[in-house]
XYZ file of C-alpha atoms in Angstrom:
357
model
C 120.357 -77.870 154.024
C 119.037 -80.916 152.211
C 121.039 -84.071 151.556
C 121.037 -83.348 147.844
C 122.483 -79.909 148.463
C 125.142 -81.421 150.721
C 126.057 -83.825 147.945
C 126.369 -81.109 145.326
C 128.388 -78.935 147.666
C 130.758 -81.688 148.820
C 131.375 -83.639 145.598
C 134.028 -81.458 143.948
C 135.825 -80.778 147.232
C 135.850 -84.477 148.002
C 137.488 -85.320 144.650
C 140.081 -82.569 145.083
C 141.071 -83.702 148.559
C 141.319 -87.382 147.643
C 143.542 -86.613 144.657
C 145.836 -84.543 146.847
C 146.053 -87.356 149.387
C 147.035 -89.848 146.691
C 149.843 -87.582 145.494
C 151.249 -87.162 149.022
C 150.456 -90.603 150.474
C 154.044 -91.877 150.309
C 155.515 -89.125 152.482
C 154.850 -90.644 155.906
C 156.589 -93.990 155.282
C 159.314 -92.304 153.224
C 160.050 -89.997 156.174
C 160.677 -92.996 158.418
C 163.129 -94.423 155.886
C 164.774 -91.020 155.484
C 165.179 -90.572 159.235
C 166.781 -93.996 159.591
C 169.178 -93.142 156.750
C 170.103 -89.829 158.396
C 170.775 -91.617 161.677
C 173.103 -94.049 159.882
C 174.969 -91.161 158.283
C 175.350 -89.359 161.618
C 176.802 -92.516 163.188
C 179.285 -92.954 160.345
C 180.401 -89.314 160.578
C 180.915 -89.673 164.333
C 183.009 -92.792 163.719
C 185.023 -90.879 161.118
C 185.621 -88.031 163.555
C 187.025 -90.410 166.169
C 189.220 -92.133 163.566
C 190.506 -88.817 162.215
C 191.400 -87.688 165.728
C 193.547 -90.807 166.185
C 195.184 -90.320 162.789
C 195.951 -86.663 163.522
C 197.799 -87.743 166.665
C 199.723 -90.314 164.656
C 200.614 -87.768 161.956
C 201.768 -85.299 164.576
C 204.071 -87.908 166.119
C 205.470 -88.918 162.720
C 206.101 -85.261 161.853
C 208.017 -84.798 165.082
C 210.213 -87.811 164.272
C 210.753 -86.512 160.751
C 211.811 -83.080 161.990
C 214.324 -84.626 164.404
C 216.313 -85.771 161.390
C 215.389 -83.182 158.791
C 216.203 -80.203 161.018
C 218.897 -81.608 163.320
C 222.341 -80.329 162.310
C 223.891 -82.013 165.354
C 222.607 -85.457 164.421
C 223.790 -85.035 160.839
C 227.242 -83.929 162.017
C 227.591 -86.866 164.418
C 226.696 -89.384 161.750
C 229.156 -87.771 159.324
C 231.843 -87.785 161.997
C 231.576 -91.515 162.653
C 231.280 -92.402 158.974
C 227.570 -93.236 158.993
C 226.417 -90.638 156.527
C 224.415 -93.173 154.481
C 222.728 -94.604 157.573
C 221.633 -91.110 158.591
C 220.212 -90.490 155.102
C 218.330 -93.794 155.193
C 216.911 -93.035 158.635
C 215.861 -89.526 157.577
C 214.254 -90.921 154.427
C 212.423 -93.553 156.482
C 211.021 -90.931 158.870
C 209.973 -88.761 155.943
C 208.180 -91.649 154.252
C 206.387 -92.636 157.445
C 205.241 -89.056 157.926
C 204.035 -88.827 154.313
C 202.162 -92.124 154.652
C 200.555 -91.040 157.939
C 199.532 -87.746 156.376
C 198.081 -89.549 153.347
C 196.062 -91.860 155.594
C 194.753 -88.854 157.526
C 193.795 -87.081 154.299
C 192.018 -90.192 153.016
C 189.990 -90.383 156.232
C 189.070 -86.711 155.925
C 188.086 -87.266 152.299
C 185.798 -90.134 153.351
C 184.272 -87.881 156.007
C 183.611 -85.197 153.384
C 181.810 -87.816 151.295
C 179.646 -88.791 154.283
C 178.859 -85.119 154.983
C 177.880 -84.520 151.345
C 175.565 -87.512 151.492
C 174.072 -86.235 154.752
C 173.502 -82.762 153.290
C 171.657 -84.281 150.332
C 169.677 -86.556 152.660
C 168.699 -83.598 154.863
C 167.471 -81.676 151.824
C 165.400 -84.654 150.695
C 164.104 -85.105 154.268
C 162.959 -81.476 154.409
C 161.098 -81.936 151.114
C 159.379 -85.020 152.506
C 158.416 -83.124 155.648
C 156.723 -80.481 153.510
C 154.837 -83.133 151.529
C 153.845 -84.934 154.706
C 152.599 -81.684 156.225
C 150.440 -81.134 153.149
C 149.176 -84.712 153.437
C 148.133 -84.209 157.063
C 146.359 -80.958 156.214
C 144.455 -82.577 153.342
C 143.541 -85.537 155.517
C 142.209 -83.225 158.206
C 140.098 -81.367 155.643
C 138.770 -84.630 154.224
C 137.953 -85.959 157.700
C 136.068 -82.763 158.479
C 134.162 -83.004 155.198
C 133.172 -86.650 155.760
C 132.293 -86.103 159.407
C 129.929 -83.360 158.352
C 128.078 -85.963 156.272
C 128.826 -89.403 157.770
C 129.411 -88.576 161.450
C 129.573 -91.733 163.601
C 128.733 -95.271 162.506
C 126.707 -95.536 159.337
C 124.900 -98.884 159.523
C 122.376 -97.488 157.079
C 125.132 -97.300 154.457
C 127.027 -100.657 154.638
C 128.361 -100.317 151.075
C 130.015 -97.020 151.972
C 131.656 -98.580 155.038
C 133.040 -101.506 153.022
C 134.447 -99.253 150.283
C 136.014 -96.960 152.854
C 137.790 -99.909 154.449
C 138.995 -101.066 151.004
C 140.426 -97.609 150.358
C 142.404 -97.688 153.593
C 143.823 -101.089 152.661
C 144.776 -99.863 149.177
C 146.366 -96.734 150.640
C 148.491 -98.786 153.072
C 149.594 -101.096 150.259
C 150.594 -98.151 148.079
C 152.569 -96.518 150.909
C 154.551 -99.707 151.450
C 155.166 -100.219 147.714
C 156.311 -96.605 147.344
C 158.624 -96.860 150.365
C 160.270 -100.037 149.064
C 160.789 -98.554 145.601
C 162.319 -95.349 146.956
C 164.723 -97.333 149.154
C 165.773 -99.540 146.223
C 166.155 -96.532 143.917
C 168.418 -94.872 146.475
C 170.426 -98.094 146.736
C 170.857 -98.006 142.949
C 172.262 -94.478 143.186
C 174.743 -95.606 145.851
C 175.898 -98.512 143.677
C 176.244 -96.244 140.653
C 178.513 -93.944 142.683
C 180.434 -96.983 143.908
C 180.926 -98.125 140.308
C 182.476 -94.756 139.455
C 184.902 -94.969 142.380
C 185.762 -98.543 141.405
C 186.735 -97.293 137.943
C 189.018 -94.731 139.605
C 190.586 -97.479 141.738
C 191.272 -99.636 138.678
C 192.847 -96.692 136.883
C 195.111 -95.956 139.867
C 196.157 -99.597 140.133
C 197.035 -99.642 136.441
C 199.170 -96.558 137.004
C 200.814 -98.118 140.070
C 201.606 -101.271 138.119
C 203.208 -99.200 135.376
C 205.344 -97.296 137.898
C 206.292 -100.579 139.570
C 207.411 -101.950 136.221
C 209.696 -98.946 135.809
C 210.944 -99.302 139.389
C 212.181 -102.822 138.663
C 214.493 -101.366 136.045
C 215.994 -98.646 138.197
C 213.208 -96.088 138.299
C 214.535 -94.479 141.471
C 212.917 -92.576 144.333
C 210.589 -90.489 142.174
C 209.136 -93.582 140.518
C 208.720 -95.207 143.920
C 206.864 -92.181 145.283
C 204.594 -92.031 142.211
C 203.825 -95.713 142.675
C 202.910 -95.157 146.321
C 200.789 -92.157 145.439
C 198.821 -94.197 142.897
C 198.317 -96.973 145.447
C 197.134 -94.422 147.990
C 194.546 -93.124 145.525
C 193.438 -96.689 144.813
C 193.009 -97.311 148.538
C 190.929 -94.168 148.943
C 188.710 -95.115 146.013
C 188.133 -98.689 147.227
C 187.303 -97.379 150.718
C 184.582 -95.233 149.167
C 183.352 -98.224 147.179
C 182.935 -100.253 150.369
C 181.262 -97.310 152.100
C 178.707 -96.860 149.320
C 177.985 -100.577 149.041
C 177.341 -100.639 152.804
C 174.868 -97.784 152.360
C 173.130 -99.723 149.597
C 172.897 -102.774 151.850
C 171.241 -100.744 154.595
C 168.738 -99.386 152.093
C 168.048 -102.690 150.351
C 168.390 -105.988 152.276
C 168.617 -107.835 148.938
C 171.930 -106.124 148.125
C 174.934 -108.329 148.826
C 178.364 -107.098 149.894
C 181.702 -107.129 148.100
C 184.852 -108.974 149.006
C 187.733 -107.063 150.560
C 190.266 -105.574 148.162
C 193.791 -105.644 149.585
C 195.831 -102.781 148.169
C 199.563 -103.583 148.050
C 201.170 -100.665 149.858
C 204.510 -102.404 150.227
C 206.767 -102.333 153.257
C 208.651 -99.198 154.163
C 211.633 -100.924 155.816
C 212.210 -103.405 153.014
C 211.787 -100.701 150.384
C 214.428 -98.550 152.063
C 216.877 -100.995 153.617
C 216.649 -103.813 151.085
C 215.579 -102.064 147.888
C 216.676 -104.286 145.011
C 215.288 -106.046 141.963
C 213.896 -108.901 144.084
C 211.928 -106.668 146.481
C 210.740 -104.649 143.495
C 209.530 -107.828 141.781
C 207.714 -108.929 144.934
C 205.950 -105.572 145.179
C 205.093 -105.746 141.478
C 203.462 -109.141 142.033
C 201.509 -107.788 144.996
C 200.206 -104.926 142.868
C 199.132 -107.391 140.185
C 197.294 -109.404 142.856
C 195.529 -106.231 144.024
C 194.587 -105.466 140.445
C 193.139 -108.950 139.964
C 191.113 -108.610 143.189
C 189.824 -105.188 142.162
C 188.856 -106.403 138.687
C 186.957 -109.325 140.209
C 185.076 -107.094 142.654
C 184.414 -104.582 139.877
C 182.592 -107.326 137.977
C 180.714 -108.287 141.140
C 179.767 -104.653 141.684
C 178.369 -104.332 138.180
C 176.336 -107.469 138.837
C 175.027 -105.970 142.108
C 174.099 -102.780 140.259
C 172.302 -104.663 137.475
C 170.323 -106.701 140.010
C 169.429 -103.594 142.014
C 168.278 -101.808 138.860
C 166.135 -104.801 137.973
C 164.597 -104.857 141.469
C 164.016 -101.106 141.320
C 162.196 -101.496 138.012
C 160.037 -104.301 139.379
C 159.251 -102.332 142.532
C 158.344 -99.301 140.430
C 155.894 -101.452 138.484
C 154.496 -102.711 141.784
C 154.162 -99.172 143.113
C 152.414 -98.068 139.917
C 150.053 -101.041 140.172
C 149.358 -100.198 143.816
C 148.691 -96.600 142.821
C 146.248 -97.802 140.168
C 144.448 -99.948 142.743
C 144.385 -97.008 145.130
C 142.868 -94.796 142.464
C 140.299 -97.473 141.689
C 139.396 -97.772 145.368
C 139.104 -94.017 145.642
C 136.792 -93.871 142.647
C 134.692 -96.752 143.975
C 134.333 -95.052 147.344
C 133.554 -91.806 145.635
C 130.905 -93.538 143.527
C 129.262 -95.317 146.453
C 129.100 -92.044 148.344
C 127.693 -90.387 145.273
C 125.093 -93.145 145.056
C 124.372 -92.817 148.766
C 123.872 -89.092 148.426
C 121.571 -89.636 145.448
C 119.473 -92.172 147.339
C 119.155 -89.871 150.311
C 118.358 -86.894 148.122
C 115.953 -88.719 145.780
C 112.351 -88.241 146.839
C 110.395 -91.437 147.521
C 108.399 -92.830 144.581
C 104.687 -92.146 144.616
C 102.648 -95.307 145.364
C 99.252 -94.973 143.679
C 97.877 -98.040 145.440
C 98.404 -96.354 148.757
C 96.365 -93.358 147.640
């Protein structure tokens, strides 16, 4: 088969394969990033499992202590007999509170684990999609290699322009892969920070509720008000834990993402709340809740700033990736053209020299 026939036969297939490679070029580097992210998630889930196991043991012990008072008729009778009925009630209430707090801490840890597992499930789905794209990329590359080898097998010193353009295409392809990888990592960091912003809003709402309940508690709100206050603080703690978790994920994805300061949630002190519950302890707890609220509001502003910066970086990286894609397309077209020209030169019959006749 003549060179001209080879050109005509290979031209359309060459264009098809190169276009497919451009569309799937990001998969290889994105897979590396995805695998690293999955490994991070697996480590965090394993850490959660160990922490939950410790908390379950703690909850079990607190439940046992609670039952000793809640279900012990003998203990209740003895305290009544010696005139310590109120002391028994305080001790039983203390054990109940400690059990409830231990159970709440365990449930918060399990909730955080569920969040990690959801993130891992989504990451696995995305990873599988990337594997499919990467498989397609490898198949297209193999087909293109076979096509070019059938025409340009071995060194081609006779076609130096083709060699230079081929090298330029490889450079452009590598640059695009890196630009695409960086943008995808930053975009994923943006999504983490957006989720963190939502949880921060929940934390602020819970702290506002806790402050309101604390205000009522100072004016004789009673046990129910106290429990509602603690419940709101527990929800605030859970939400801020998720905020920190998501910001940490964003930092792993994007080195330019800074962290947040620690938010101390005012849980109060069980012993002082039970044994010394009065207007002064209530006022102290109210002040602690206000301090927590101030901290949370400050970090909420910092988080919004982190999100805005990440969104700006993501936009800039997207522009860079699009520019790299444009350069890649230009390089592909230039290589395609030089090969087209090479084929034409090979296929074109030599000009007739009348002087040589």
